[in-house]
């Protein structure tokens, strides 16, 4: 019942805040990684280099699907923005379903920008089905495809250190976020500006994916404060009962 | 067509969600949809492998950098696929392929990973010198020293070791739970956006 109530509350808040955000867009706090991402996208379009977007190996049937879906939302917007580029972004993933969705998302982005004839299905790639084979396949993409910026958003493991190292060897930007704690540690050590925790889910809002993404951030903040309140009240009650 | 796919996806999502909260009413339909999804995901693996082959063939055809590795990949994929179909995955020769080729290669990559992580840690202070980076490295080094096996047992003794791990673990457990709560909330809102059709990663946008 608590879960259902939380779900219903989140749904109502999302709808209400989306409508409110459409009327009065708010300002988002500065996140250096997303500033760098937006700059990198612009530079890639201008100087004819590619973006490499990696969505990780998140299985859509597990709880890790959230990060994969957040990555797809960001990809949709980036595909639209880079549709004018000579060299379209290349998207790699370590899960077959995710690879197919990335192709669909790229195609949607190009269609929205009126450039559907630019779409090539080979720009959405499955590079491997195990963690290390996925890393090995993506590393060859980083080395061979004239990449200027790497964007890793999704579920990764410690094999992401190999990807980060490859990005660093090619002197390319790295913007990375994961819902996996080990990968967050790796990215904290490897990327110029790390994204920690739920900042991954802010990707859509920071690339201009729409009012609903900004509203989602507000809803997350509200729910977070409710959880904090619940933890504090619970702690006080527990302490009181033990006295 | 896009409206139909969106409607179907949203309806399926709601049925699966309601199946968790009202199992008596919707459980059978939920399980049916999940079974269909598992079958489709299995087919998606074959489609993904076809995509992998197509990308490598394109690289070979256009003589791009790394094309030779594409040849090796396609040939070995084809051979393994045919042998797997003929002999079955449990055949000793197929197990030998796993044990003699795939496992050592992945173990080698894991070994490289260890060196890569050490190098990344060293580079961290050149890239970003701030309190959190220094703290990150210091705590990592302390943990490594504490759990390092020696011929004489733990360096700080059993109790000292445990006390240190418990003390540092107190902070890391709290931080971990905070991160996981945030990730759970993000996942919740992402799922709601897909359920409401705001985000349509299946090409409905």
CSV table of N, CA and C in Angstrom, one decimal, chain B residues 134-198:
chain,number,residue,atom,x,y,z
B,134,UNK,N,41.2,13.9,-2.9
B,134,UNK,CA,42.3,13.5,-1.9
B,134,UNK,C,41.6,12.5,-0.9
B,135,UNK,N,40.4,12.8,-0.4
B,135,UNK,CA,39.8,11.9,0.5
B,135,UNK,C,39.4,10.6,-0.2
B,136,UNK,N,39.0,10.6,-1.4
B,136,UNK,CA,38.7,9.4,-2.2
B,136,UNK,C,39.9,8.5,-2.2
B,137,UNK,N,41.0,9.1,-2.6
B,137,UNK,CA,42.2,8.3,-2.7
B,137,UNK,C,42.7,7.8,-1.4
B,138,UNK,N,42.7,8.6,-0.4
B,138,UNK,CA,43.2,8.2,0.9
B,138,UNK,C,42.4,7.0,1.5
B,139,UNK,N,41.0,7.2,1.4
B,139,UNK,CA,40.2,6.1,1.9
B,139,UNK,C,40.4,4.8,1.1
B,140,UNK,N,40.6,4.9,-0.2
B,140,UNK,CA,40.8,3.7,-1.1
B,140,UNK,C,42.1,3.0,-0.6
B,141,UNK,N,43.1,3.8,-0.4
B,141,UNK,CA,44.4,3.2,0.0
B,141,UNK,C,44.3,2.6,1.4
B,142,UNK,N,43.6,3.3,2.3
B,142,UNK,CA,43.5,2.7,3.6
B,142,UNK,C,42.7,1.4,3.6
B,143,UNK,N,41.6,1.3,2.8
B,143,UNK,CA,40.9,0.1,2.7
B,143,UNK,C,41.7,-1.0,2.1
B,144,UNK,N,42.5,-0.7,1.0
B,144,UNK,CA,43.4,-1.7,0.4
B,144,UNK,C,44.4,-2.2,1.4
B,145,UNK,N,45.0,-1.3,2.2
B,145,UNK,CA,46.0,-1.8,3.2
B,145,UNK,C,45.3,-2.6,4.3
B,146,UNK,N,44.1,-2.3,4.7
B,146,UNK,CA,43.4,-3.0,5.7
B,146,UNK,C,43.0,-4.4,5.3
B,147,UNK,N,42.6,-4.6,4.0
B,147,UNK,CA,42.1,-5.9,3.6
B,147,UNK,C,43.3,-6.7,2.9
B,148,UNK,N,44.4,-6.1,2.9
B,148,UNK,CA,45.5,-6.8,2.2
B,148,UNK,C,46.0,-8.0,3.0
B,149,UNK,N,46.0,-9.2,2.3
B,149,UNK,CA,46.4,-10.4,3.0
B,149,UNK,C,47.9,-10.4,3.2
B,150,UNK,N,48.4,-10.7,4.4
B,150,UNK,CA,49.8,-10.9,4.7
B,150,UNK,C,50.1,-12.2,5.4
B,151,UNK,N,51.3,-12.7,5.4
B,151,UNK,CA,51.6,-14.0,6.0
B,151,UNK,C,51.3,-13.9,7.5
B,152,UNK,N,51.3,-12.7,8.1
B,152,UNK,CA,51.1,-12.6,9.5
B,152,UNK,C,49.6,-12.2,9.9
B,153,UNK,N,48.7,-12.3,9.0
B,153,UNK,CA,47.4,-11.9,9.2
B,153,UNK,C,47.2,-10.4,8.9
B,154,UNK,N,46.0,-9.8,9.3
B,154,UNK,CA,45.8,-8.4,9.0
B,154,UNK,C,46.8,-7.5,9.7
B,155,UNK,N,47.2,-6.4,9.0
B,155,UNK,CA,48.2,-5.6,9.5
B,155,UNK,C,47.9,-4.9,10.8
B,156,UNK,N,46.6,-4.6,11.0
B,156,UNK,CA,46.2,-3.9,12.3
B,156,UNK,C,45.7,-4.9,13.3
B,157,UNK,N,45.8,-6.2,13.0
B,157,UNK,CA,45.2,-7.2,13.9
B,157,UNK,C,43.8,-7.4,13.5
B,158,UNK,N,43.2,-8.5,14.0
B,158,UNK,CA,41.8,-8.8,13.6
B,158,UNK,C,40.9,-7.7,14.1
B,159,UNK,N,41.0,-7.3,15.4
B,159,UNK,CA,40.1,-6.3,16.0
B,159,UNK,C,40.3,-4.9,15.4
B,160,UNK,N,41.6,-4.6,15.2
B,160,UNK,CA,41.9,-3.2,14.7
B,160,UNK,C,41.4,-3.1,13.3
B,161,UNK,N,41.6,-4.2,12.5
B,161,UNK,CA,41.1,-4.2,11.1
B,161,UNK,C,39.6,-4.0,11.1
B,162,UNK,N,38.9,-4.8,11.9
B,162,UNK,CA,37.5,-4.8,11.9
B,162,UNK,C,36.9,-3.4,12.3
B,163,UNK,N,37.6,-2.8,13.3
B,163,UNK,CA,37.2,-1.5,13.8
B,163,UNK,C,37.4,-0.4,12.7
B,164,UNK,N,38.5,-0.5,12.0
B,164,UNK,CA,38.7,0.4,10.9
B,164,UNK,C,37.7,0.3,9.8
B,165,UNK,N,37.5,-1.0,9.4
B,165,UNK,CA,36.5,-1.2,8.3
B,165,UNK,C,35.1,-0.8,8.8
B,166,UNK,N,34.7,-1.0,10.1
B,166,UNK,CA,33.4,-0.6,10.5
B,166,UNK,C,33.3,0.9,10.6
B,167,UNK,N,34.4,1.6,11.0
B,167,UNK,CA,34.3,3.0,11.0
B,167,UNK,C,34.2,3.7,9.6
B,168,UNK,N,35.0,3.2,8.7
B,168,UNK,CA,34.9,3.8,7.4
B,168,UNK,C,33.7,3.3,6.7
B,169,UNK,N,33.3,2.1,7.0
B,169,UNK,CA,32.1,1.5,6.4
B,169,UNK,C,30.8,2.3,6.8
B,170,UNK,N,30.8,2.9,8.0
B,170,UNK,CA,29.7,3.6,8.5
B,170,UNK,C,29.4,4.8,7.5
B,171,UNK,N,30.4,5.5,7.1
B,171,UNK,CA,30.2,6.6,6.1
B,171,UNK,C,29.8,6.0,4.8
B,172,UNK,N,30.5,5.0,4.3
B,172,UNK,CA,30.2,4.5,3.0
B,172,UNK,C,28.8,3.9,2.9
B,173,UNK,N,28.4,3.2,4.0
B,173,UNK,CA,27.1,2.6,3.9
B,173,UNK,C,26.0,3.7,3.8
B,174,UNK,N,26.2,4.8,4.6
B,174,UNK,CA,25.3,5.9,4.6
B,174,UNK,C,25.2,6.5,3.2
B,175,UNK,N,26.4,6.8,2.7
B,175,UNK,CA,26.5,7.4,1.3
B,175,UNK,C,25.9,6.5,0.3
B,176,UNK,N,26.2,5.2,0.4
B,176,UNK,CA,25.6,4.2,-0.6
B,176,UNK,C,24.1,4.2,-0.6
B,177,UNK,N,23.6,4.2,0.6
B,177,UNK,CA,22.1,4.2,0.7
B,177,UNK,C,21.5,5.5,0.2
B,178,UNK,N,22.2,6.6,0.4
B,178,UNK,CA,21.7,7.9,-0.2
B,178,UNK,C,21.7,7.8,-1.7
B,179,UNK,N,22.8,7.3,-2.2
B,179,UNK,CA,22.9,7.2,-3.7
B,179,UNK,C,21.8,6.3,-4.2
B,180,UNK,N,21.6,5.2,-3.6
B,180,UNK,CA,20.7,4.2,-4.1
B,180,UNK,C,19.2,4.7,-4.0
B,181,UNK,N,18.9,5.5,-2.9
B,181,UNK,CA,17.6,6.1,-2.8
B,181,UNK,C,17.4,7.1,-4.0
B,182,UNK,N,18.4,7.9,-4.2
B,182,UNK,CA,18.3,8.8,-5.4
B,182,UNK,C,18.1,8.1,-6.7
B,183,UNK,N,18.9,7.0,-6.9
B,183,UNK,CA,18.8,6.3,-8.1
B,183,UNK,C,17.4,5.6,-8.2
B,184,UNK,N,16.9,5.1,-7.1
B,184,UNK,CA,15.5,4.5,-7.1
B,184,UNK,C,14.5,5.6,-7.5
B,185,UNK,N,14.6,6.8,-7.0
B,185,UNK,CA,13.6,7.8,-7.3
B,185,UNK,C,13.8,8.2,-8.8
B,186,UNK,N,15.0,8.3,-9.3
B,186,UNK,CA,15.2,8.6,-10.7
B,186,UNK,C,14.6,7.5,-11.6
B,187,UNK,N,14.8,6.3,-11.2
B,187,UNK,CA,14.2,5.1,-12.0
B,187,UNK,C,12.7,5.2,-11.9
B,188,UNK,N,12.1,5.5,-10.8
B,188,UNK,CA,10.7,5.6,-10.7
B,188,UNK,C,10.1,6.7,-11.6
B,189,UNK,N,10.7,7.9,-11.6
B,189,UNK,CA,10.2,8.9,-12.5
B,189,UNK,C,10.4,8.6,-14.0
B,190,UNK,N,11.6,8.0,-14.3
B,190,UNK,CA,11.8,7.6,-15.7
B,190,UNK,C,10.7,6.6,-16.2
B,191,UNK,N,10.5,5.6,-15.3
B,191,UNK,CA,9.4,4.6,-15.6
B,191,UNK,C,8.1,5.3,-15.8
B,192,UNK,N,7.7,6.2,-14.9
B,192,UNK,CA,6.4,6.9,-15.1
B,192,UNK,C,6.4,7.7,-16.4
B,193,UNK,N,7.5,8.3,-16.8
B,193,UNK,CA,7.4,9.0,-18.1
B,193,UNK,C,7.2,8.1,-19.2
B,194,UNK,N,7.8,6.9,-19.2
B,194,UNK,CA,7.5,5.9,-20.2
B,194,UNK,C,6.1,5.4,-20.2
B,195,UNK,N,5.6,5.2,-19.0
B,195,UNK,CA,4.2,4.7,-18.8
B,195,UNK,C,3.2,5.7,-19.3
B,196,UNK,N,3.5,7.0,-19.1
B,196,UNK,CA,2.5,8.0,-19.6
B,196,UNK,C,2.7,8.4,-21.0
B,197,UNK,N,3.7,7.7,-21.7
B,197,UNK,CA,4.0,8.0,-23.1
B,197,UNK,C,4.7,9.3,-23.4
B,198,UNK,N,5.3,9.9,-22.3
B,198,UNK,CA,6.0,11.2,-22.5
B,198,UNK,C,7.3,10.8,-23.2
